[in-house]
Coordinates of N, CA, C and O in Angstrom, one line a residue:
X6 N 0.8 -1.2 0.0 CA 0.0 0.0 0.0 C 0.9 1.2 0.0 O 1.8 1.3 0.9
X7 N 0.8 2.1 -0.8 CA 1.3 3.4 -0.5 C 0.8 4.0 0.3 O -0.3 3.7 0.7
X8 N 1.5 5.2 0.8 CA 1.9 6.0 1.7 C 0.8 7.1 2.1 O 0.3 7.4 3.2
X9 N 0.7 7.7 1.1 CA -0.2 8.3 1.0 C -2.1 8.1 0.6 O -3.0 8.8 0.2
X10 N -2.0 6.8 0.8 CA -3.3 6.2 0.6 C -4.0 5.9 2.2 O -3.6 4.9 2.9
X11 N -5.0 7.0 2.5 CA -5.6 7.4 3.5 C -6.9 6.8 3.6 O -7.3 6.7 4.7
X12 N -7.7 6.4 2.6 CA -9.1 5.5 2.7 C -9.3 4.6 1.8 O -8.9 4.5 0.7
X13 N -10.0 3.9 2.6 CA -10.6 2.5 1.8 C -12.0 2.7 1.5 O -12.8 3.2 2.1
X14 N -12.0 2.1 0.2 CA -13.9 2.0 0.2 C -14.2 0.7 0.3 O -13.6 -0.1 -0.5
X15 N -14.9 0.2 1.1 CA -15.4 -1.1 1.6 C -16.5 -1.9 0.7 O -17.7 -1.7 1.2
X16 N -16.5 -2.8 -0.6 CA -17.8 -2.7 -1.5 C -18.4 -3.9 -0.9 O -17.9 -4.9 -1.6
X17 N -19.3 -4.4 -0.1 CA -20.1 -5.5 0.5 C -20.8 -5.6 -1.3 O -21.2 -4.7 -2.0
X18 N -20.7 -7.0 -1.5 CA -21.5 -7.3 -2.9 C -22.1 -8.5 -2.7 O -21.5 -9.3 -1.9
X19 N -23.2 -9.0 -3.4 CA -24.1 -10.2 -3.5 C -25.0 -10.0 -4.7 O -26.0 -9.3 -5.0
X20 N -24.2 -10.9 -5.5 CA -25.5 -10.6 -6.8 C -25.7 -9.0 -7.7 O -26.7 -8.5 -8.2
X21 N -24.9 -8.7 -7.6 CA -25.1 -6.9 -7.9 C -24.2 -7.0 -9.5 O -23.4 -6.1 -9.8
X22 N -24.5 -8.1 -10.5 CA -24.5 -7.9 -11.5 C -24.9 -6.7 -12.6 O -24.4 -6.0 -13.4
X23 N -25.7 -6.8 -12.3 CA -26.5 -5.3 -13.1 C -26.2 -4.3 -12.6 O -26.6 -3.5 -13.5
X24 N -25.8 -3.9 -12.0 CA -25.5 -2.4 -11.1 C -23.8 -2.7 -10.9 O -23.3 -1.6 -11.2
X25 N -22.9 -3.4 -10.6 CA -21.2 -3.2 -10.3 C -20.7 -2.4 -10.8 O -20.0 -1.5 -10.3
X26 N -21.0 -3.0 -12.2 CA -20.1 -2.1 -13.2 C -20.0 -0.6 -13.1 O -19.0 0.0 -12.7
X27 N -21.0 -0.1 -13.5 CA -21.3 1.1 -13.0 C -21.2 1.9 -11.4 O -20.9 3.1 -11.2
X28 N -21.3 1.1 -10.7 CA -21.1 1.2 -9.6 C -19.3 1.8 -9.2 O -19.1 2.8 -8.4
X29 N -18.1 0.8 -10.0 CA -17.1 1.0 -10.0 C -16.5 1.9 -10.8 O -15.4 2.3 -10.7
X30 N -17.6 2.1 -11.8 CA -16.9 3.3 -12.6 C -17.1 4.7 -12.1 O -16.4 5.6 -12.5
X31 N -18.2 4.8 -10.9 CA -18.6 6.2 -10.6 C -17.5 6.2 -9.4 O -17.6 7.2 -8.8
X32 N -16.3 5.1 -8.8 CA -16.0 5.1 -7.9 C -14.1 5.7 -8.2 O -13.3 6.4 -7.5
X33 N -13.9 5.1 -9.8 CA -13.0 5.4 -10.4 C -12.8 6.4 -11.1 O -11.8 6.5 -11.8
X34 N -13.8 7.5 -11.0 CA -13.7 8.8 -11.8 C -13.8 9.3 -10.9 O -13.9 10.5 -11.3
X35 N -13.8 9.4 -9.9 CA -13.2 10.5 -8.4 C -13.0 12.0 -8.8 O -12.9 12.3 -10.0
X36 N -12.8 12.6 -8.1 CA -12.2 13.7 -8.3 C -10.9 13.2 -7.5 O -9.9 13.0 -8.1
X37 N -11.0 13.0 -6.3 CA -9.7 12.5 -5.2 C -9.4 10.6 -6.0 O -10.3 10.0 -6.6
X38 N -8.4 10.4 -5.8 CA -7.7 9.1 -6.7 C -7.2 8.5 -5.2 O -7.7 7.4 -4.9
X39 N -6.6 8.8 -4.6 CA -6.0 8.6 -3.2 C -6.8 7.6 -2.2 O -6.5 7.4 -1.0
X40 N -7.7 7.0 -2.8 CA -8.1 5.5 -1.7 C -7.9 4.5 -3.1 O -7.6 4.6 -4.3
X41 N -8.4 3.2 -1.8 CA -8.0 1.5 -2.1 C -9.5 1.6 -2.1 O -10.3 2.4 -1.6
X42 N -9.7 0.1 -3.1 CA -11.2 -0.7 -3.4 C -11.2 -2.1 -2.7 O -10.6 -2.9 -3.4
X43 N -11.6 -2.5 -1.4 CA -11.8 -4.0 -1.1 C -13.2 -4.4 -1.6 O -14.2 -3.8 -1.1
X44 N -13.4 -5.1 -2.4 CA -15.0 -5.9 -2.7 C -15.1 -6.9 -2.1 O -14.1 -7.6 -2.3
X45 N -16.0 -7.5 -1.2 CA -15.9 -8.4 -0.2 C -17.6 -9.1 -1.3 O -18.7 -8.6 -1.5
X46 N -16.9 -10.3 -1.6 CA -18.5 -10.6 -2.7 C -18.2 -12.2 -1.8 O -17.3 -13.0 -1.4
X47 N -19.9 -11.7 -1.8 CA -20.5 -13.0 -0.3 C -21.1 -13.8 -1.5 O -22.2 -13.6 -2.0
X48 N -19.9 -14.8 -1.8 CA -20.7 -15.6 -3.2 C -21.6 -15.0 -3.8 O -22.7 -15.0 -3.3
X49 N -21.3 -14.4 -5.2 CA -22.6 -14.2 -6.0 C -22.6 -15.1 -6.6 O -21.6 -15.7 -6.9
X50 N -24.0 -15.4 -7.2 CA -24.0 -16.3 -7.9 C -24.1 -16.3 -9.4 O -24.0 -17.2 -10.2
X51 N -24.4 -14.8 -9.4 CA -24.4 -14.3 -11.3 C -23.0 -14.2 -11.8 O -22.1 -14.9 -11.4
X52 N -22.8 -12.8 -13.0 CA -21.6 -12.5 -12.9 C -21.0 -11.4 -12.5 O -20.3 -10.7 -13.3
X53 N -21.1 -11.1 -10.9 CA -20.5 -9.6 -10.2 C -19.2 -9.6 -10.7 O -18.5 -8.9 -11.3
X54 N -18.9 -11.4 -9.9 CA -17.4 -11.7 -9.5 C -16.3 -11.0 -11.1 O -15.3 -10.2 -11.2
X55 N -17.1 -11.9 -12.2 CA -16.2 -11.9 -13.5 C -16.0 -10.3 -13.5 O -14.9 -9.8 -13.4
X56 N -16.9 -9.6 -13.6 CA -17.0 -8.4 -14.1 C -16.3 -7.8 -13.2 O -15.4 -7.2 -13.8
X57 N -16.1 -7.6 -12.0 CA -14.7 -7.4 -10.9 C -13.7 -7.8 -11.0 O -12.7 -7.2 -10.8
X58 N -13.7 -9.0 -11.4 CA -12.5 -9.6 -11.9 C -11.6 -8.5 -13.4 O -10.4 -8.4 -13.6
X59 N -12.4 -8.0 -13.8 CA -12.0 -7.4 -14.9 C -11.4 -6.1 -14.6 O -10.4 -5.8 -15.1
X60 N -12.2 -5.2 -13.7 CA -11.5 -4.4 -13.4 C -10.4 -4.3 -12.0 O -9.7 -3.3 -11.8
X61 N -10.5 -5.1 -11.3 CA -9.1 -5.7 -10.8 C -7.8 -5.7 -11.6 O -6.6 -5.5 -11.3
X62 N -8.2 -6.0 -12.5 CA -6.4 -6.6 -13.2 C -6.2 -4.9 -13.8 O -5.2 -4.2 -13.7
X63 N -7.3 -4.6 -14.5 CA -6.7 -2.7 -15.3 C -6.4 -1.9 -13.7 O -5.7 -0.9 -13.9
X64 N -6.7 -2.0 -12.3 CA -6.6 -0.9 -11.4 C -6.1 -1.5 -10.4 O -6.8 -2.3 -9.6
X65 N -5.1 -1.3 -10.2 CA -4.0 -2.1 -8.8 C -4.9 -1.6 -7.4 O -4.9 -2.3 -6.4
X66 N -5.8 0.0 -7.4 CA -6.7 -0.1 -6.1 C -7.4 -1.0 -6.0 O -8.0 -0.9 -4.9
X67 N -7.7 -2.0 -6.5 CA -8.9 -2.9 -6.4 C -8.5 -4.4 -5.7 O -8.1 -5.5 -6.3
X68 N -8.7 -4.3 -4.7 CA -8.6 -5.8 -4.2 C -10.1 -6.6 -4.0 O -11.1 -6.0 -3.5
X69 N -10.1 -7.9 -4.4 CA -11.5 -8.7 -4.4 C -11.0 -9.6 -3.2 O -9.9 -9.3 -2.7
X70 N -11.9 -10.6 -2.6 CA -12.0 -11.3 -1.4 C -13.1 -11.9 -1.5 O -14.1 -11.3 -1.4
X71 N -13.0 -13.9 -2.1 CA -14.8 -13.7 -2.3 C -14.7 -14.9 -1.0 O -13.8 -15.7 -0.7
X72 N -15.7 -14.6 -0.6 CA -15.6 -15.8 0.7 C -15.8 -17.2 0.0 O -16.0 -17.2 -1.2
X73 N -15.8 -18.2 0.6 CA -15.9 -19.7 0.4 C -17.4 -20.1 0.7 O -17.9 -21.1 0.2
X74 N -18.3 -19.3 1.4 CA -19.7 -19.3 1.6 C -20.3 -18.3 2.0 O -20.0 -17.6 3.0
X75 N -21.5 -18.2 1.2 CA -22.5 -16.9 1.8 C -22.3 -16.5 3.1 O -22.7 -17.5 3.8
X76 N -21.9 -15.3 4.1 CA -22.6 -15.4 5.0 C -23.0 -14.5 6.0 O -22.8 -14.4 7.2
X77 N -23.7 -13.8 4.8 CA -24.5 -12.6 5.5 C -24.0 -11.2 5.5 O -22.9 -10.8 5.4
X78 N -25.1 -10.6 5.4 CA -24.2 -9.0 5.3 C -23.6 -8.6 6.4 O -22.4 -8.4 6.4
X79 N -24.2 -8.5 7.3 CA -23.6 -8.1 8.8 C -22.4 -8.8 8.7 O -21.5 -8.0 8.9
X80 N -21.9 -9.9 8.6 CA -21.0 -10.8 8.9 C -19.8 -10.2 7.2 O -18.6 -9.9 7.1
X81 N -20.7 -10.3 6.6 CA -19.4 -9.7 5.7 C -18.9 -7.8 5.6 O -17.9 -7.5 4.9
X82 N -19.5 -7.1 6.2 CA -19.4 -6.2 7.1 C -18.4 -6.0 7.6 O -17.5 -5.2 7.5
X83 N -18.6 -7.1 8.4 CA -17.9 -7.0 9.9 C -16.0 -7.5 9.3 O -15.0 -6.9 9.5
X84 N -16.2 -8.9 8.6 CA -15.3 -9.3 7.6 C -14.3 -7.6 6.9 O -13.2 -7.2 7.3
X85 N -15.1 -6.7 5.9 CA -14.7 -5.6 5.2 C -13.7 -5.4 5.8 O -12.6 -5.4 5.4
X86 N -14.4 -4.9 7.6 CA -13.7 -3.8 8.1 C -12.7 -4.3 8.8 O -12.1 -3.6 9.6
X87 N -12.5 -6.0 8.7 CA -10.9 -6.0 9.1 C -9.9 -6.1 8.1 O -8.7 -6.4 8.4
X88 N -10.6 -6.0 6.8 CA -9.3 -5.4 6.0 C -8.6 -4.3 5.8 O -7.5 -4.3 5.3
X89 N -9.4 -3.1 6.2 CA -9.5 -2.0 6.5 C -7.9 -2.0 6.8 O -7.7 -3.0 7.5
X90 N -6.4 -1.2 6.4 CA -5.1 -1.1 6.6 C -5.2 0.3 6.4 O -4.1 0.9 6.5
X91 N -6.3 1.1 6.2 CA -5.8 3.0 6.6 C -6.5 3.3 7.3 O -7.3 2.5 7.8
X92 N -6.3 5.1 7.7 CA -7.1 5.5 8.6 C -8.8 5.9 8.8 O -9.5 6.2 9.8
X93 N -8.9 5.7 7.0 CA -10.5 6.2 7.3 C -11.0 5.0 5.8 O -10.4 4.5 4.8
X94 N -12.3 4.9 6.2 CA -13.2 4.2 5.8 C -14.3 4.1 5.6 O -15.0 4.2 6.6
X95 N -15.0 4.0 4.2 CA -16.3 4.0 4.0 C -16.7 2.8 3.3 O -16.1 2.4 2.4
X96 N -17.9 2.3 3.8 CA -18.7 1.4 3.3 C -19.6 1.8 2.2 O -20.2 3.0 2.1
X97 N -19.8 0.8 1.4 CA -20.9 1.1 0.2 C -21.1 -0.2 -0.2 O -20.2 -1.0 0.1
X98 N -22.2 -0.5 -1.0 CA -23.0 -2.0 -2.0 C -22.9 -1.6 -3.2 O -22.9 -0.5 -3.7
X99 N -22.6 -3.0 -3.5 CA -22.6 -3.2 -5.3 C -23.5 -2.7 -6.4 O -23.5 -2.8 -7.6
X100 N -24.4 -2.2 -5.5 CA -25.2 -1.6 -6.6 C -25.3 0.6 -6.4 O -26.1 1.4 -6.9
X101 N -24.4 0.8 -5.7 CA -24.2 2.2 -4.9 C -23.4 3.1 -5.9 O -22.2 3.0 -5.9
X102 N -24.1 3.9 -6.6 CA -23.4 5.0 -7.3 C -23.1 6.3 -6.9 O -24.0 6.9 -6.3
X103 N -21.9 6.8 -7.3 CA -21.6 7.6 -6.4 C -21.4 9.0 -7.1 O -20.8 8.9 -8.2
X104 N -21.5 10.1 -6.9 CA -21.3 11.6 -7.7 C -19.8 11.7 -7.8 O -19.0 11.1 -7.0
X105 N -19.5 12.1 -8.5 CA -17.5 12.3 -8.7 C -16.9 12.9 -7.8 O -15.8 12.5 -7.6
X106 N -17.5 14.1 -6.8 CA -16.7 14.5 -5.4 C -17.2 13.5 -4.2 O -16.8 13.8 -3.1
X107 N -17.7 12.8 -4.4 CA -17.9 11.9 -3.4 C -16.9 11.5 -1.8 O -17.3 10.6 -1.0

């Protein structure tokens, strides 16, 4: 992690095919560039994962985490925020779009 990378955005995902994509592109046109992406995808069963998968490999912010079984938002939640490695942090879902000064 660099140095100067002060927030994480936390993406809890399930099924949020239709909505990701978009989702991560309102998250990558920022005005501020300066946070990390964890997607914590609680088994989906469509294609969130692929389509994350995709922009993973173009954007080194982007770390995925898919668990081994569903289980539960609260619990994958709870999961996000111990990957959490800076000082500040926000949560959001796979289907959550965001305005560019966000």
């Amino acid at each position: 992690m660099q140095k100067n990378i002060l927030l994480t955005v936390a993406i809890l995902m399930y099924n949020d095919e239709k909505y990701i994509e978009e989702a991560l592109k309102s998250l990558l046109t920022q005005t501020y560039k300066d946070f990390i992406i964890v997607i914590c995808d609680d088994c989906s069963t469509d294609k969130s994962l692929e389509i994350c998968k995709k922009y993973e490999e173009q954007d080194d912010r982007i770390t995925i985490v898919k668990h081994e079984k569903n289980i539960g938002s609260a619990l994958n939640f709870k999961f996000a925020i111990s990957q959490v490695k800076t000082p500040f942090v926000t949560q959001c879902a796979g289907h959550d779009i965001h305005h560019p000064q966000f």
